[in-house]
Amino acid sequence: DVKVTQSSRYLVKRTGEKVFLECVQDMDHENMFWYRQDPGLGLRLIYFSYDVKMKEKGDIPEGYSVSREKKERFSLILESASTNQTSMYLCASSSPPQNTEAFFGQGTRLTVV
Amino acid sequence: GDSVTQMEGPVTLSEEAFLTINCTYTATGYPSLFWYVQYPGEGLQLLLKATKADDKGSNKGFEATYRKETTSFHLEKGSVQVSDSAVYFCALFPWSSNTGKLIFGQGTTLQVKP
């Protein structure tokens, strides 16, 4: 069974902390994505990566960075967490041809206090 | 730029009612269109897709037809069940994209009551 696994289901962090969200996929996919999900706004792309060590900004990259040192792992980093980064974070992966299915992790609900 | 617009929710239906969730898109060329579903406490999973005009995607009793003339991809089901309660996302893969990046609508929450 194909799998995208996010390291935590729930996280509570303090304002100003550096936060790491980890995502691992076991499908040998080239593409990996980090989305943020907020009510009424749907899914918004933060960053994506189409190969190891390659990354591109999505629609809302401010306040975030990413790391992809290995093909199966894609990390989202909040350099200095703020309360407006409280949200549900979803990781996804896919592989060419590019219009095939994207597989999603179960999500990490992050609360910044 | 390309975009997806879904009907606002929540949609509340009784069991066995007919479901329509509207989705329209703005895009150049011939995008691929998808419906994803998110059950409570879970990530998104693909429900159905269509890759060219007039294609009909179907799965688990749900259907959607790719209508290029009206730029729409409405989701329908003839008889909903309580287990269909979830958030439904319409999504688009741009025709000219080479990165696999999907564009999502804002999501529509469906609640089915017994």
JSON list of C-alpha atoms in Angstrom, two decimals:
[
{"chain": "A", "resi": 1, "resn": "ASP", "atom": "CA", "xyz": [0.00, 0.00, 0.00]},
{"chain": "A", "resi": 2, "resn": "VAL", "atom": "CA", "xyz": [1.41, 3.37, -0.99]},
{"chain": "A", "resi": 3, "resn": "LYS", "atom": "CA", "xyz": [2.17, 5.73, 1.82]},
{"chain": "A", "resi": 4, "resn": "VAL", "atom": "CA", "xyz": [3.00, 9.31, 2.64]},
{"chain": "A", "resi": 5, "resn": "THR", "atom": "CA", "xyz": [3.76, 9.62, 6.33]},
{"chain": "A", "resi": 6, "resn": "GLN", "atom": "CA", "xyz": [3.93, 12.85, 8.30]},
{"chain": "A", "resi": 7, "resn": "SER", "atom": "CA", "xyz": [5.87, 12.68, 11.53]},
{"chain": "A", "resi": 8, "resn": "SER", "atom": "CA", "xyz": [3.23, 14.20, 13.83]},
{"chain": "A", "resi": 9, "resn": "ARG", "atom": "CA", "xyz": [-0.57, 14.43, 13.81]},
{"chain": "A", "resi": 10, "resn": "TYR", "atom": "CA", "xyz": [-0.67, 17.27, 16.35]},
{"chain": "A", "resi": 11, "resn": "LEU", "atom": "CA", "xyz": [1.96, 19.77, 17.44]},
{"chain": "A", "resi": 12, "resn": "VAL", "atom": "CA", "xyz": [1.85, 22.68, 19.85]},
{"chain": "A", "resi": 13, "resn": "LYS", "atom": "CA", "xyz": [4.74, 25.14, 19.67]},
{"chain": "A", "resi": 14, "resn": "ARG", "atom": "CA", "xyz": [5.53, 28.51, 21.17]},
{"chain": "A", "resi": 15, "resn": "THR", "atom": "CA", "xyz": [5.88, 31.76, 19.23]},
{"chain": "A", "resi": 16, "resn": "GLY", "atom": "CA", "xyz": [9.45, 32.20, 18.02]},
{"chain": "A", "resi": 17, "resn": "GLU", "atom": "CA", "xyz": [10.36, 28.50, 18.09]},
{"chain": "A", "resi": 18, "resn": "LYS", "atom": "CA", "xyz": [11.94, 26.82, 15.09]},
{"chain": "A", "resi": 19, "resn": "VAL", "atom": "CA", "xyz": [9.59, 24.06, 13.95]},
{"chain": "A", "resi": 20, "resn": "PHE", "atom": "CA", "xyz": [10.32, 21.07, 11.74]},
{"chain": "A", "resi": 21, "resn": "LEU", "atom": "CA", "xyz": [7.57, 19.12, 9.96]},
{"chain": "A", "resi": 22, "resn": "GLU", "atom": "CA", "xyz": [8.77, 15.90, 8.40]},
{"chain": "A", "resi": 23, "resn": "CYS", "atom": "CA", "xyz": [7.28, 13.94, 5.52]},
{"chain": "A", "resi": 24, "resn": "VAL", "atom": "CA", "xyz": [8.40, 10.59, 4.12]},
{"chain": "A", "resi": 25, "resn": "GLN", "atom": "CA", "xyz": [7.06, 8.74, 1.06]},
{"chain": "A", "resi": 26, "resn": "ASP", "atom": "CA", "xyz": [7.77, 5.16, 0.08]},
{"chain": "A", "resi": 27, "resn": "MET", "atom": "CA", "xyz": [6.77, 5.35, -3.60]},
{"chain": "A", "resi": 28, "resn": "ASP", "atom": "CA", "xyz": [10.03, 6.64, -5.10]},
{"chain": "A", "resi": 29, "resn": "HIS", "atom": "CA", "xyz": [8.18, 9.74, -6.28]},
{"chain": "A", "resi": 30, "resn": "GLU", "atom": "CA", "xyz": [10.09, 12.64, -7.83]},
{"chain": "A", "resi": 31, "resn": "ASN", "atom": "CA", "xyz": [7.67, 15.37, -6.77]},
{"chain": "A", "resi": 32, "resn": "MET", "atom": "CA", "xyz": [6.88, 16.36, -3.20]},
{"chain": "A", "resi": 33, "resn": "PHE", "atom": "CA", "xyz": [4.71, 19.19, -1.95]},
{"chain": "A", "resi": 34, "resn": "TRP", "atom": "CA", "xyz": [3.80, 21.05, 1.22]},
{"chain": "A", "resi": 35, "resn": "TYR", "atom": "CA", "xyz": [0.33, 22.58, 1.41]},
{"chain": "A", "resi": 36, "resn": "ARG", "atom": "CA", "xyz": [-1.39, 24.56, 4.09]},
{"chain": "A", "resi": 37, "resn": "GLN", "atom": "CA", "xyz": [-5.14, 24.02, 4.65]},
{"chain": "A", "resi": 38, "resn": "ASP", "atom": "CA", "xyz": [-7.32, 26.71, 6.20]},
{"chain": "A", "resi": 39, "resn": "PRO", "atom": "CA", "xyz": [-11.14, 26.89, 6.34]},
{"chain": "A", "resi": 40, "resn": "GLY", "atom": "CA", "xyz": [-12.58, 28.78, 3.39]},
{"chain": "A", "resi": 41, "resn": "LEU", "atom": "CA", "xyz": [-9.20, 29.01, 1.67]},
{"chain": "A", "resi": 42, "resn": "GLY", "atom": "CA", "xyz": [-8.75, 25.41, 0.56]},
{"chain": "A", "resi": 43, "resn": "LEU", "atom": "CA", "xyz": [-5.21, 24.16, 0.02]},
{"chain": "A", "resi": 44, "resn": "ARG", "atom": "CA", "xyz": [-2.47, 26.63, -0.68]},
{"chain": "A", "resi": 45, "resn": "LEU", "atom": "CA", "xyz": [0.94, 25.52, -1.89]},
{"chain": "A", "resi": 46, "resn": "ILE", "atom": "CA", "xyz": [3.87, 26.56, 0.28]},
{"chain": "A", "resi": 47, "resn": "TYR", "atom": "CA", "xyz": [6.82, 24.86, -1.44]},
{"chain": "A", "resi": 48, "resn": "PHE", "atom": "CA", "xyz": [7.42, 21.96, -3.76]},
{"chain": "A", "resi": 49, "resn": "SER", "atom": "CA", "xyz": [10.36, 19.90, -4.90]},
{"chain": "A", "resi": 50, "resn": "TYR", "atom": "CA", "xyz": [10.77, 17.98, -8.15]},
{"chain": "A", "resi": 51, "resn": "ASP", "atom": "CA", "xyz": [14.10, 16.35, -7.31]},
{"chain": "A", "resi": 52, "resn": "VAL", "atom": "CA", "xyz": [16.59, 15.92, -4.51]},
{"chain": "A", "resi": 53, "resn": "LYS", "atom": "CA", "xyz": [18.01, 19.26, -3.38]},
{"chain": "A", "resi": 54, "resn": "MET", "atom": "CA", "xyz": [15.68, 21.09, -5.80]},
{"chain": "A", "resi": 55, "resn": "LYS", "atom": "CA", "xyz": [12.92, 23.32, -4.49]},
{"chain": "A", "resi": 56, "resn": "GLU", "atom": "CA", "xyz": [10.57, 25.98, -5.76]},
{"chain": "A", "resi": 57, "resn": "LYS", "atom": "CA", "xyz": [8.38, 28.48, -3.98]},
{"chain": "A", "resi": 58, "resn": "GLY", "atom": "CA", "xyz": [4.66, 27.99, -4.10]},
{"chain": "A", "resi": 59, "resn": "ASP", "atom": "CA", "xyz": [2.00, 30.61, -3.50]},
{"chain": "A", "resi": 60, "resn": "ILE", "atom": "CA", "xyz": [2.68, 31.37, 0.18]},
{"chain": "A", "resi": 61, "resn": "PRO", "atom": "CA", "xyz": [6.38, 30.69, 0.97]},
{"chain": "A", "resi": 62, "resn": "GLU", "atom": "CA", "xyz": [6.92, 33.59, 3.37]},
{"chain": "A", "resi": 63, "resn": "GLY", "atom": "CA", "xyz": [8.00, 32.42, 6.82]},
{"chain": "A", "resi": 64, "resn": "TYR", "atom": "CA", "xyz": [8.80, 28.89, 5.61]},
{"chain": "A", "resi": 65, "resn": "SER", "atom": "CA", "xyz": [11.75, 27.02, 4.17]},
{"chain": "A", "resi": 66, "resn": "VAL", "atom": "CA", "xyz": [12.19, 23.42, 3.03]},
{"chain": "A", "resi": 67, "resn": "SER", "atom": "CA", "xyz": [14.84, 20.76, 2.77]},
{"chain": "A", "resi": 68, "resn": "ARG", "atom": "CA", "xyz": [15.09, 17.71, 0.53]},
{"chain": "A", "resi": 69, "resn": "GLU", "atom": "CA", "xyz": [18.35, 15.88, 1.10]},
{"chain": "A", "resi": 70, "resn": "LYS", "atom": "CA", "xyz": [16.97, 12.45, 0.18]},
{"chain": "A", "resi": 71, "resn": "LYS", "atom": "CA", "xyz": [14.37, 11.54, -2.41]},
{"chain": "A", "resi": 72, "resn": "GLU", "atom": "CA", "xyz": [11.95, 10.06, 0.10]},
{"chain": "A", "resi": 73, "resn": "ARG", "atom": "CA", "xyz": [12.01, 12.88, 2.65]},
{"chain": "A", "resi": 74, "resn": "PHE", "atom": "CA", "xyz": [10.77, 16.46, 2.42]},
{"chain": "A", "resi": 75, "resn": "SER", "atom": "CA", "xyz": [10.93, 18.72, 5.46]},
{"chain": "A", "resi": 76, "resn": "LEU", "atom": "CA", "xyz": [9.06, 21.96, 6.08]},
{"chain": "A", "resi": 77, "resn": "ILE", "atom": "CA", "xyz": [10.75, 24.42, 8.42]},
{"chain": "A", "resi": 78, "resn": "LEU", "atom": "CA", "xyz": [9.15, 27.33, 10.23]},
{"chain": "A", "resi": 79, "resn": "GLU", "atom": "CA", "xyz": [12.14, 29.49, 11.04]},
{"chain": "A", "resi": 80, "resn": "SER", "atom": "CA", "xyz": [10.38, 31.46, 13.80]},
{"chain": "A", "resi": 81, "resn": "ALA", "atom": "CA", "xyz": [6.85, 30.25, 14.40]},
{"chain": "A", "resi": 82, "resn": "SER", "atom": "CA", "xyz": [4.09, 32.83, 14.65]},
{"chain": "A", "resi": 83, "resn": "THR", "atom": "CA", "xyz": [0.44, 32.51, 15.66]},
{"chain": "A", "resi": 84, "resn": "ASN", "atom": "CA", "xyz": [-0.71, 33.10, 12.06]},
{"chain": "A", "resi": 85, "resn": "GLN", "atom": "CA", "xyz": [1.03, 29.88, 11.10]},
{"chain": "A", "resi": 86, "resn": "THR", "atom": "CA", "xyz": [-1.46, 27.89, 13.18]},
{"chain": "A", "resi": 87, "resn": "SER", "atom": "CA", "xyz": [-2.97, 25.61, 10.56]},
{"chain": "A", "resi": 88, "resn": "MET", "atom": "CA", "xyz": [-3.26, 22.12, 9.09]},
{"chain": "A", "resi": 89, "resn": "TYR", "atom": "CA", "xyz": [-0.21, 21.17, 7.02]},
{"chain": "A", "resi": 90, "resn": "LEU", "atom": "CA", "xyz": [-0.46, 18.51, 4.34]},
{"chain": "A", "resi": 91, "resn": "CYS", "atom": "CA", "xyz": [2.40, 16.81, 2.52]},
{"chain": "A", "resi": 92, "resn": "ALA", "atom": "CA", "xyz": [1.88, 15.16, -0.87]},
{"chain": "A", "resi": 93, "resn": "SER", "atom": "CA", "xyz": [3.93, 13.32, -3.47]},
{"chain": "A", "resi": 94, "resn": "SER", "atom": "CA", "xyz": [3.49, 12.41, -7.12]},
{"chain": "A", "resi": 95, "resn": "SER", "atom": "CA", "xyz": [5.39, 11.16, -10.12]},
{"chain": "A", "resi": 96, "resn": "PRO", "atom": "CA", "xyz": [5.31, 11.79, -13.87]},
{"chain": "A", "resi": 97, "resn": "PRO", "atom": "CA", "xyz": [3.31, 11.75, -16.02]},
{"chain": "A", "resi": 98, "resn": "GLN", "atom": "CA", "xyz": [2.47, 14.92, -14.26]},
{"chain": "A", "resi": 99, "resn": "ASN", "atom": "CA", "xyz": [-1.32, 14.69, -14.38]},
{"chain": "A", "resi": 100, "resn": "THR", "atom": "CA", "xyz": [-1.50, 11.50, -12.36]},
{"chain": "A", "resi": 101, "resn": "GLU", "atom": "CA", "xyz": [-2.64, 11.11, -8.81]},
{"chain": "A", "resi": 102, "resn": "ALA", "atom": "CA", "xyz": [-1.03, 12.98, -5.93]},
{"chain": "A", "resi": 103, "resn": "PHE", "atom": "CA", "xyz": [-0.87, 11.01, -2.66]},
{"chain": "A", "resi": 104, "resn": "PHE", "atom": "CA", "xyz": [-1.36, 12.85, 0.60]},
{"chain": "A", "resi": 105, "resn": "GLY", "atom": "CA", "xyz": [-0.23, 12.32, 4.16]},
{"chain": "A", "resi": 106, "resn": "GLN", "atom": "CA", "xyz": [-2.71, 12.45, 7.02]},
{"chain": "A", "resi": 107, "resn": "GLY", "atom": "CA", "xyz": [-1.82, 16.00, 7.93]},
{"chain": "A", "resi": 108, "resn": "THR", "atom": "CA", "xyz": [-0.20, 17.77, 10.88]},
{"chain": "A", "resi": 109, "resn": "ARG", "atom": "CA", "xyz": [-2.33, 20.17, 12.88]},
{"chain": "A", "resi": 110, "resn": "LEU", "atom": "CA", "xyz": [0.06, 22.80, 14.20]},
{"chain": "A", "resi": 111, "resn": "THR", "atom": "CA", "xyz": [-0.95, 25.23, 16.93]},
{"chain": "A", "resi": 112, "resn": "VAL", "atom": "CA", "xyz": [1.39, 28.12, 17.73]},
{"chain": "A", "resi": 113, "resn": "VAL", "atom": "CA", "xyz": [0.72, 29.72, 21.10]},
{"chain": "B", "resi": 1, "resn": "GLY", "atom": "CA", "xyz": [-3.60, 32.56, -13.82]},
{"chain": "B", "resi": 2, "resn": "ASP", "atom": "CA", "xyz": [-5.39, 29.24, -13.56]},
{"chain": "B", "resi": 3, "resn": "SER", "atom": "CA", "xyz": [-7.95, 28.90, -10.79]},
{"chain": "B", "resi": 4, "resn": "VAL", "atom": "CA", "xyz": [-10.76, 26.70, -9.44]},
{"chain": "B", "resi": 5, "resn": "THR", "atom": "CA", "xyz": [-14.01, 27.87, -7.85]},
{"chain": "B", "resi": 6, "resn": "GLN", "atom": "CA", "xyz": [-16.31, 25.59, -5.86]},
{"chain": "B", "resi": 7, "resn": "MET", "atom": "CA", "xyz": [-19.73, 26.20, -4.41]},
{"chain": "B", "resi": 8, "resn": "GLU", "atom": "CA", "xyz": [-19.64, 27.30, -0.83]},
{"chain": "B", "resi": 9, "resn": "GLY", "atom": "CA", "xyz": [-20.67, 24.91, 1.86]},
{"chain": "B", "resi": 10, "resn": "PRO", "atom": "CA", "xyz": [-21.58, 23.40, 4.07]},
{"chain": "B", "resi": 11, "resn": "VAL", "atom": "CA", "xyz": [-24.01, 21.24, 2.15]},
{"chain": "B", "resi": 12, "resn": "THR", "atom": "CA", "xyz": [-26.38, 19.30, 4.38]},
{"chain": "B", "resi": 13, "resn": "LEU", "atom": "CA", "xyz": [-28.43, 16.47, 2.92]},
{"chain": "B", "resi": 14, "resn": "SER", "atom": "CA", "xyz": [-30.55, 13.61, 4.15]},
{"chain": "B", "resi": 15, "resn": "GLU", "atom": "CA", "xyz": [-29.45, 10.06, 3.41]},
{"chain": "B", "resi": 16, "resn": "GLU", "atom": "CA", "xyz": [-30.40, 8.89, -0.12]},
{"chain": "B", "resi": 17, "resn": "ALA", "atom": "CA", "xyz": [-30.69, 12.47, -1.43]},
{"chain": "B", "resi": 18, "resn": "PHE", "atom": "CA", "xyz": [-29.13, 13.54, -4.74]},
{"chain": "B", "resi": 19, "resn": "LEU", "atom": "CA", "xyz": [-25.85, 15.42, -4.48]},
{"chain": "B", "resi": 20, "resn": "THR", "atom": "CA", "xyz": [-24.38, 18.08, -6.74]},
{"chain": "B", "resi": 21, "resn": "ILE", "atom": "CA", "xyz": [-21.28, 20.07, -5.85]},
{"chain": "B", "resi": 22, "resn": "ASN", "atom": "CA", "xyz": [-20.47, 22.70, -8.44]},
{"chain": "B", "resi": 23, "resn": "CYS", "atom": "CA", "xyz": [-16.95, 23.33, -9.68]},
{"chain": "B", "resi": 24, "resn": "THR", "atom": "CA", "xyz": [-15.85, 25.75, -12.39]},
{"chain": "B", "resi": 25, "resn": "TYR", "atom": "CA", "xyz": [-12.37, 26.54, -13.54]},
{"chain": "B", "resi": 26, "resn": "THR", "atom": "CA", "xyz": [-10.32, 29.12, -15.39]},
{"chain": "B", "resi": 27, "resn": "ALA", "atom": "CA", "xyz": [-7.40, 27.76, -17.35]},
{"chain": "B", "resi": 28, "resn": "THR", "atom": "CA", "xyz": [-5.64, 27.92, -20.68]},
{"chain": "B", "resi": 29, "resn": "GLY", "atom": "CA", "xyz": [-5.46, 24.93, -22.97]},
{"chain": "B", "resi": 30, "resn": "TYR", "atom": "CA", "xyz": [-6.62, 21.53, -21.75]},
{"chain": "B", "resi": 31, "resn": "PRO", "atom": "CA", "xyz": [-6.09, 21.04, -18.04]},
{"chain": "B", "resi": 32, "resn": "SER", "atom": "CA", "xyz": [-6.70, 17.76, -16.22]},
{"chain": "B", "resi": 33, "resn": "LEU", "atom": "CA", "xyz": [-9.45, 17.90, -13.59]},
{"chain": "B", "resi": 34, "resn": "PHE", "atom": "CA", "xyz": [-9.77, 16.03, -10.30]},
{"chain": "B", "resi": 35, "resn": "TRP", "atom": "CA", "xyz": [-12.02, 15.56, -7.31]},
{"chain": "B", "resi": 36, "resn": "TYR", "atom": "CA", "xyz": [-10.32, 14.75, -4.01]},
{"chain": "B", "resi": 37, "resn": "VAL", "atom": "CA", "xyz": [-12.10, 13.79, -0.80]},
{"chain": "B", "resi": 38, "resn": "GLN", "atom": "CA", "xyz": [-10.97, 14.33, 2.79]},
{"chain": "B", "resi": 39, "resn": "TYR", "atom": "CA", "xyz": [-12.70, 12.23, 5.44]},
{"chain": "B", "resi": 40, "resn": "PRO", "atom": "CA", "xyz": [-12.59, 13.50, 9.03]},
{"chain": "B", "resi": 41, "resn": "GLY", "atom": "CA", "xyz": [-9.12, 13.30, 10.53]},
{"chain": "B", "resi": 42, "resn": "GLU", "atom": "CA", "xyz": [-7.47, 12.13, 7.32]},
{"chain": "B", "resi": 43, "resn": "GLY", "atom": "CA", "xyz": [-5.50, 13.48, 4.39]},
{"chain": "B", "resi": 44, "resn": "LEU", "atom": "CA", "xyz": [-6.89, 13.89, 0.89]},
{"chain": "B", "resi": 45, "resn": "GLN", "atom": "CA", "xyz": [-7.44, 10.96, -1.43]},
{"chain": "B", "resi": 46, "resn": "LEU", "atom": "CA", "xyz": [-8.27, 10.95, -5.11]},
{"chain": "B", "resi": 47, "resn": "LEU", "atom": "CA", "xyz": [-11.96, 10.33, -5.80]},
{"chain": "B", "resi": 48, "resn": "LEU", "atom": "CA", "xyz": [-12.02, 10.63, -9.59]},
{"chain": "B", "resi": 49, "resn": "LYS", "atom": "CA", "xyz": [-10.40, 12.43, -12.48]},
{"chain": "B", "resi": 50, "resn": "ALA", "atom": "CA", "xyz": [-10.85, 13.38, -16.14]},
{"chain": "B", "resi": 51, "resn": "THR", "atom": "CA", "xyz": [-8.05, 14.34, -18.48]},
{"chain": "B", "resi": 52, "resn": "LYS", "atom": "CA", "xyz": [-9.83, 15.58, -21.59]},
{"chain": "B", "resi": 53, "resn": "ALA", "atom": "CA", "xyz": [-13.04, 17.26, -22.65]},
{"chain": "B", "resi": 54, "resn": "ASP", "atom": "CA", "xyz": [-16.23, 15.15, -22.40]},
{"chain": "B", "resi": 55, "resn": "ASP", "atom": "CA", "xyz": [-14.45, 12.52, -20.26]},
{"chain": "B", "resi": 56, "resn": "LYS", "atom": "CA", "xyz": [-16.51, 11.24, -17.35]},
{"chain": "B", "resi": 57, "resn": "GLY", "atom": "CA", "xyz": [-14.72, 10.25, -14.18]},
{"chain": "B", "resi": 58, "resn": "SER", "atom": "CA", "xyz": [-16.51, 7.88, -11.80]},
{"chain": "B", "resi": 59, "resn": "ASN", "atom": "CA", "xyz": [-15.82, 6.10, -8.53]},
{"chain": "B", "resi": 60, "resn": "LYS", "atom": "CA", "xyz": [-17.84, 4.88, -5.52]},
{"chain": "B", "resi": 61, "resn": "GLY", "atom": "CA", "xyz": [-21.09, 6.08, -7.14]},
{"chain": "B", "resi": 62, "resn": "PHE", "atom": "CA", "xyz": [-19.73, 9.60, -7.74]},
{"chain": "B", "resi": 63, "resn": "GLU", "atom": "CA", "xyz": [-19.47, 11.03, -11.24]},
{"chain": "B", "resi": 64, "resn": "ALA", "atom": "CA", "xyz": [-18.18, 14.19, -12.87]},
{"chain": "B", "resi": 65, "resn": "THR", "atom": "CA", "xyz": [-18.02, 15.17, -16.55]},
{"chain": "B", "resi": 66, "resn": "TYR", "atom": "CA", "xyz": [-15.35, 17.47, -18.00]},
{"chain": "B", "resi": 67, "resn": "ARG", "atom": "CA", "xyz": [-17.31, 20.19, -19.81]},
{"chain": "B", "resi": 68, "resn": "LYS", "atom": "CA", "xyz": [-14.96, 22.47, -21.71]},
{"chain": "B", "resi": 69, "resn": "GLU", "atom": "CA", "xyz": [-17.75, 24.61, -23.15]},
{"chain": "B", "resi": 70, "resn": "THR", "atom": "CA", "xyz": [-18.92, 25.61, -19.67]},
{"chain": "B", "resi": 71, "resn": "THR", "atom": "CA", "xyz": [-15.49, 25.16, -17.97]},
{"chain": "B", "resi": 72, "resn": "SER", "atom": "CA", "xyz": [-17.12, 22.98, -15.34]},
{"chain": "B", "resi": 73, "resn": "PHE", "atom": "CA", "xyz": [-16.54, 19.67, -13.54]},
{"chain": "B", "resi": 74, "resn": "HIS", "atom": "CA", "xyz": [-19.54, 19.25, -11.24]},
{"chain": "B", "resi": 75, "resn": "LEU", "atom": "CA", "xyz": [-19.57, 16.32, -8.81]},
{"chain": "B", "resi": 76, "resn": "GLU", "atom": "CA", "xyz": [-22.76, 14.25, -8.58]},
{"chain": "B", "resi": 77, "resn": "LYS", "atom": "CA", "xyz": [-24.04, 11.24, -6.71]},
{"chain": "B", "resi": 78, "resn": "GLY", "atom": "CA", "xyz": [-27.51, 9.79, -7.01]},
{"chain": "B", "resi": 79, "resn": "SER", "atom": "CA", "xyz": [-27.97, 8.65, -3.41]},
{"chain": "B", "resi": 80, "resn": "VAL", "atom": "CA", "xyz": [-25.67, 9.82, -0.64]},
{"chain": "B", "resi": 81, "resn": "GLN", "atom": "CA", "xyz": [-24.88, 7.90, 2.52]},
{"chain": "B", "resi": 82, "resn": "VAL", "atom": "CA", "xyz": [-23.84, 9.08, 5.96]},
{"chain": "B", "resi": 83, "resn": "SER", "atom": "CA", "xyz": [-20.38, 7.69, 5.20]},
{"chain": "B", "resi": 84, "resn": "ASP", "atom": "CA", "xyz": [-20.03, 10.25, 2.36]},
{"chain": "B", "resi": 85, "resn": "SER", "atom": "CA", "xyz": [-19.78, 13.06, 4.93]},
{"chain": "B", "resi": 86, "resn": "ALA", "atom": "CA", "xyz": [-16.44, 14.69, 4.15]},
{"chain": "B", "resi": 87, "resn": "VAL", "atom": "CA", "xyz": [-14.79, 17.71, 2.56]},
{"chain": "B", "resi": 88, "resn": "TYR", "atom": "CA", "xyz": [-14.63, 17.59, -1.25]},
{"chain": "B", "resi": 89, "resn": "PHE", "atom": "CA", "xyz": [-11.98, 19.46, -3.23]},
{"chain": "B", "resi": 90, "resn": "CYS", "atom": "CA", "xyz": [-12.04, 20.18, -6.93]},
{"chain": "B", "resi": 91, "resn": "ALA", "atom": "CA", "xyz": [-8.56, 20.52, -8.42]},
{"chain": "B", "resi": 92, "resn": "LEU", "atom": "CA", "xyz": [-6.89, 21.32, -11.70]},
{"chain": "B", "resi": 93, "resn": "PHE", "atom": "CA", "xyz": [-3.57, 20.30, -13.21]},
{"chain": "B", "resi": 94, "resn": "PRO", "atom": "CA", "xyz": [-2.52, 23.03, -15.67]},
{"chain": "B", "resi": 95, "resn": "TRP", "atom": "CA", "xyz": [-2.06, 22.00, -19.25]},
{"chain": "B", "resi": 96, "resn": "SER", "atom": "CA", "xyz": [1.35, 23.61, -19.64]},
{"chain": "B", "resi": 97, "resn": "SER", "atom": "CA", "xyz": [2.77, 22.60, -16.27]},
{"chain": "B", "resi": 98, "resn": "ASN", "atom": "CA", "xyz": [5.78, 20.31, -15.93]},
{"chain": "B", "resi": 99, "resn": "THR", "atom": "CA", "xyz": [5.93, 20.17, -12.16]},
{"chain": "B", "resi": 100, "resn": "GLY", "atom": "CA", "xyz": [2.92, 18.16, -11.00]},
{"chain": "B", "resi": 101, "resn": "LYS", "atom": "CA", "xyz": [1.60, 21.12, -9.04]},
{"chain": "B", "resi": 102, "resn": "LEU", "atom": "CA", "xyz": [-2.17, 21.02, -8.50]},
{"chain": "B", "resi": 103, "resn": "ILE", "atom": "CA", "xyz": [-4.45, 24.02, -8.07]},
{"chain": "B", "resi": 104, "resn": "PHE", "atom": "CA", "xyz": [-7.26, 23.43, -5.56]},
{"chain": "B", "resi": 105, "resn": "GLY", "atom": "CA", "xyz": [-10.64, 24.98, -4.95]},
{"chain": "B", "resi": 106, "resn": "GLN", "atom": "CA", "xyz": [-11.57, 26.06, -1.45]},
{"chain": "B", "resi": 107, "resn": "GLY", "atom": "CA", "xyz": [-13.34, 22.81, -0.57]},
{"chain": "B", "resi": 108, "resn": "THR", "atom": "CA", "xyz": [-17.00, 22.02, 0.10]},
{"chain": "B", "resi": 109, "resn": "THR", "atom": "CA", "xyz": [-18.08, 20.32, 3.31]},
{"chain": "B", "resi": 110, "resn": "LEU", "atom": "CA", "xyz": [-20.82, 17.72, 2.91]},
{"chain": "B", "resi": 111, "resn": "GLN", "atom": "CA", "xyz": [-22.80, 16.53, 5.90]},
{"chain": "B", "resi": 112, "resn": "VAL", "atom": "CA", "xyz": [-25.26, 13.69, 5.39]},
{"chain": "B", "resi": 113, "resn": "LYS", "atom": "CA", "xyz": [-27.83, 13.09, 8.11]},
{"chain": "B", "resi": 114, "resn": "PRO", "atom": "CA", "xyz": [-29.55, 9.75, 8.69]}
]
